[in-house]
Amino acid sequence: MACGVVATHLKIFPGDSVIVKGKILSGCQGFEVNLGKDCDNLVLHFNPRFDCKGDVNTIVLNSRKEGTWEEEKRESHFPFEQDSNTMVTFTFDANEIKVKLADEHELCFPNRLGLDNIEYIAVDGDFKIKVLKFA
Ligand SMILES: CCCO[C@@H]1O[C@H](CO)[C@@H](O[C@@H]2O[C@H](CO)[C@H](O)[C@H](OCc3cn(Cc4ccccc4)nn3)[C@H]2O)[C@H](O)[C@H]1NC(C)=O
């Protein structure tokens, strides 16, 4: 498993986007991109699962508040392949986070924590990050 990348003290405001590009490793069971205030307060946990934790080819999305996971959402649209490159764009708005996948499919997740900015990003799992771009 690739070791993760963590970026802190960011200043991502409504209307800003974060583009994550990287390689999904061969044999990948899952990977995740976490956005929020810190590791215990995530406005979005974006977790594609190939085959782990009881999920197969499913994107699990959730928020985390003071270290406690909240209610998961699941997405069956799964345009990811092991041993291949991908790109995911996260656009932060006051009420939601828009997630655009490599095939242009879009998901939305509510800003349950009511954060007015994002200062923390962490990428983890069987994923080799190549680009973290702020737009
Ligand atoms: C049916 C009753 C049990 O429900 C299960 O409860 C599990 C524990 O809360 C849920 O799994 C957790 O879901 C969270 C999101 O809601 C996170 O995904 C939890 O994993 C966090 C985590 C990341 N990592 C590092 C990592 C990253 C990528 C791949 C491998 C490890 N280690 N732990 C993950 O352990 C799991 O999604 C949940 N399944 C369902 C169907 O609800």
PDB file of N, CA, C and O and ligand atoms in Angstrom, residues 1 30-32 45 47 49 53 60 62 69 72 74 124-125, ligand 1:
ATOM      1  N   MET A   1       0.862  -1.181   0.000  1.00  0.00           N
ATOM      2  CA  MET A   1       0.000   0.000   0.000  1.00  0.00           C
ATOM      3  C   MET A   1       0.899   1.232   0.000  1.00  0.00           C
ATOM      4  O   MET A   1       1.844   1.313   0.766  1.00  0.00           O
ATOM      5  N   GLY A  30      -8.702  -0.361  -2.259  1.00  0.00           N
ATOM      6  CA  GLY A  30      -9.422   0.887  -2.066  1.00  0.00           C
ATOM      7  C   GLY A  30      -8.463   2.045  -1.858  1.00  0.00           C
ATOM      8  O   GLY A  30      -7.279   1.841  -1.591  1.00  0.00           O
ATOM      9  N   PHE A  31      -8.983   3.238  -2.041  1.00  0.00           N
ATOM     10  CA  PHE A  31      -8.181   4.415  -1.728  1.00  0.00           C
ATOM     11  C   PHE A  31      -9.139   5.500  -1.253  1.00  0.00           C
ATOM     12  O   PHE A  31     -10.368   5.343  -1.338  1.00  0.00           O
ATOM     13  N   GLU A  32      -8.591   6.572  -0.726  1.00  0.00           N
ATOM     14  CA  GLU A  32      -9.475   7.613  -0.212  1.00  0.00           C
ATOM     15  C   GLU A  32      -8.857   8.988  -0.346  1.00  0.00           C
ATOM     16  O   GLU A  32      -7.626   9.136  -0.349  1.00  0.00           O
ATOM     17  N   HIS A  45     -15.142  12.439   3.059  1.00  0.00           N
ATOM     18  CA  HIS A  45     -14.308  11.245   2.945  1.00  0.00           C
ATOM     19  C   HIS A  45     -14.786  10.565   1.668  1.00  0.00           C
ATOM     20  O   HIS A  45     -15.926  10.121   1.588  1.00  0.00           O
ATOM     21  N   ASN A  47     -14.180   7.578  -0.819  1.00  0.00           N
ATOM     22  CA  ASN A  47     -13.504   6.275  -0.626  1.00  0.00           C
ATOM     23  C   ASN A  47     -13.954   5.234  -1.652  1.00  0.00           C
ATOM     24  O   ASN A  47     -14.866   4.436  -1.379  1.00  0.00           O
ATOM     25  N   ARG A  49     -14.002   1.806  -3.283  1.00  0.00           N
ATOM     26  CA  ARG A  49     -13.643   0.487  -2.782  1.00  0.00           C
ATOM     27  C   ARG A  49     -13.791  -0.521  -3.909  1.00  0.00           C
ATOM     28  O   ARG A  49     -14.899  -0.708  -4.421  1.00  0.00           O
ATOM     29  N   LYS A  53     -13.946  -4.089   2.975  1.00  0.00           N
ATOM     30  CA  LYS A  53     -14.940  -3.694   3.993  1.00  0.00           C
ATOM     31  C   LYS A  53     -16.354  -4.029   3.556  1.00  0.00           C
ATOM     32  O   LYS A  53     -17.306  -3.309   3.844  1.00  0.00           O
ATOM     33  N   VAL A  60     -17.764   4.943  -1.443  1.00  0.00           N
ATOM     34  CA  VAL A  60     -18.368   5.297  -0.152  1.00  0.00           C
ATOM     35  C   VAL A  60     -18.002   6.747   0.137  1.00  0.00           C
ATOM     36  O   VAL A  60     -16.838   7.142   0.002  1.00  0.00           O
ATOM     37  N   ASN A  62     -18.604   9.925   3.014  1.00  0.00           N
ATOM     38  CA  ASN A  62     -19.075  10.183   4.360  1.00  0.00           C
ATOM     39  C   ASN A  62     -18.428  11.459   4.890  1.00  0.00           C
ATOM     40  O   ASN A  62     -17.523  12.029   4.272  1.00  0.00           O
ATOM     41  N   TRP A  69     -17.614   8.889  12.582  1.00  0.00           N
ATOM     42  CA  TRP A  69     -18.173   8.803  11.243  1.00  0.00           C
ATOM     43  C   TRP A  69     -19.666   9.082  11.287  1.00  0.00           C
ATOM     44  O   TRP A  69     -20.348   8.659  12.222  1.00  0.00           O
ATOM     45  N   GLU A  72     -23.148   7.194   5.948  1.00  0.00           N
ATOM     46  CA  GLU A  72     -22.511   6.966   4.652  1.00  0.00           C
ATOM     47  C   GLU A  72     -23.496   7.148   3.509  1.00  0.00           C
ATOM     48  O   GLU A  72     -24.706   6.913   3.664  1.00  0.00           O
ATOM     49  N   ARG A  74     -23.582   5.856  -0.621  1.00  0.00           N
ATOM     50  CA  ARG A  74     -22.930   4.945  -1.555  1.00  0.00           C
ATOM     51  C   ARG A  74     -23.297   5.260  -2.983  1.00  0.00           C
ATOM     52  O   ARG A  74     -24.432   5.616  -3.282  1.00  0.00           O
ATOM     53  N   ASP A 124      -4.940   8.568   0.763  1.00  0.00           N
ATOM     54  CA  ASP A 124      -4.407   7.339   1.361  1.00  0.00           C
ATOM     55  C   ASP A 124      -4.912   6.117   0.602  1.00  0.00           C
ATOM     56  O   ASP A 124      -5.831   6.227  -0.205  1.00  0.00           O
ATOM     57  N   GLY A 125      -4.273   5.003   0.857  1.00  0.00           N
ATOM     58  CA  GLY A 125      -4.690   3.736   0.251  1.00  0.00           C
ATOM     59  C   GLY A 125      -3.803   3.336  -0.910  1.00  0.00           C
ATOM     60  O   GLY A 125      -2.667   3.808  -1.033  1.00  0.00           O
TER      61      GLY A 125
HETATM   62  C1  LIG B   1     -23.148  -2.780   8.872  1.00  0.00           C
HETATM   63  C2  LIG B   1     -22.481  -2.309  10.169  1.00  0.00           C
HETATM   64  C3  LIG B   1     -21.008  -2.000   9.931  1.00  0.00           C
HETATM   65  O1  LIG B   1     -20.957  -1.001   8.873  1.00  0.00           O
HETATM   66  C4  LIG B   1     -19.608  -0.822   8.431  1.00  0.00           C
HETATM   67  O2  LIG B   1     -18.927  -0.047   9.459  1.00  0.00           O
HETATM   68  C5  LIG B   1     -17.527   0.140   9.113  1.00  0.00           C
HETATM   69  C6  LIG B   1     -16.821   0.783  10.297  1.00  0.00           C
HETATM   70  O3  LIG B   1     -17.365   2.072  10.531  1.00  0.00           O
HETATM   71  C7  LIG B   1     -17.481   1.042   7.838  1.00  0.00           C
HETATM   72  O4  LIG B   1     -16.116   1.170   7.434  1.00  0.00           O
HETATM   73  C8  LIG B   1     -15.549   2.447   7.690  1.00  0.00           C
HETATM   74  O5  LIG B   1     -16.189   3.411   6.833  1.00  0.00           O
HETATM   75  C9  LIG B   1     -15.640   4.736   7.018  1.00  0.00           C
HETATM   76  C10 LIG B   1     -16.463   5.690   6.159  1.00  0.00           C
HETATM   77  O6  LIG B   1     -17.802   5.666   6.614  1.00  0.00           O
HETATM   78  C11 LIG B   1     -14.159   4.731   6.608  1.00  0.00           C
HETATM   79  O7  LIG B   1     -14.037   4.356   5.241  1.00  0.00           O
HETATM   80  C12 LIG B   1     -13.421   3.734   7.502  1.00  0.00           C
HETATM   81  O8  LIG B   1     -12.055   3.609   7.094  1.00  0.00           O
HETATM   82  C13 LIG B   1     -11.231   4.708   7.515  1.00  0.00           C
HETATM   83  C14 LIG B   1      -9.820   4.250   7.321  1.00  0.00           C
HETATM   84  C15 LIG B   1      -8.999   4.635   6.322  1.00  0.00           C
HETATM   85  N1  LIG B   1      -7.866   3.967   6.529  1.00  0.00           N
HETATM   86  C16 LIG B   1      -6.618   4.031   5.740  1.00  0.00           C
HETATM   87  C17 LIG B   1      -6.900   3.275   4.487  1.00  0.00           C
HETATM   88  C18 LIG B   1      -7.268   3.983   3.375  1.00  0.00           C
HETATM   89  C19 LIG B   1      -7.569   3.296   2.204  1.00  0.00           C
HETATM   90  C20 LIG B   1      -7.489   1.921   2.137  1.00  0.00           C
HETATM   91  C21 LIG B   1      -7.159   1.207   3.274  1.00  0.00           C
HETATM   92  C22 LIG B   1      -6.888   1.882   4.488  1.00  0.00           C
HETATM   93  N2  LIG B   1      -7.958   3.176   7.564  1.00  0.00           N
HETATM   94  N3  LIG B   1      -9.182   3.342   8.066  1.00  0.00           N
HETATM   95  C23 LIG B   1     -14.065   2.352   7.360  1.00  0.00           C
HETATM   96  O9  LIG B   1     -13.420   1.461   8.303  1.00  0.00           O
HETATM   97  C24 LIG B   1     -18.230   0.332   6.708  1.00  0.00           C
HETATM   98  O10 LIG B   1     -18.255   1.188   5.546  1.00  0.00           O
HETATM   99  C25 LIG B   1     -19.657   0.022   7.154  1.00  0.00           C
HETATM  100  N4  LIG B   1     -20.342  -0.726   6.070  1.00  0.00           N
HETATM  101  C26 LIG B   1     -21.631  -0.497   5.807  1.00  0.00           C
HETATM  102  C27 LIG B   1     -22.228  -1.366   4.707  1.00  0.00           C
HETATM  103  O11 LIG B   1     -22.298   0.334   6.403  1.00  0.00           O
END
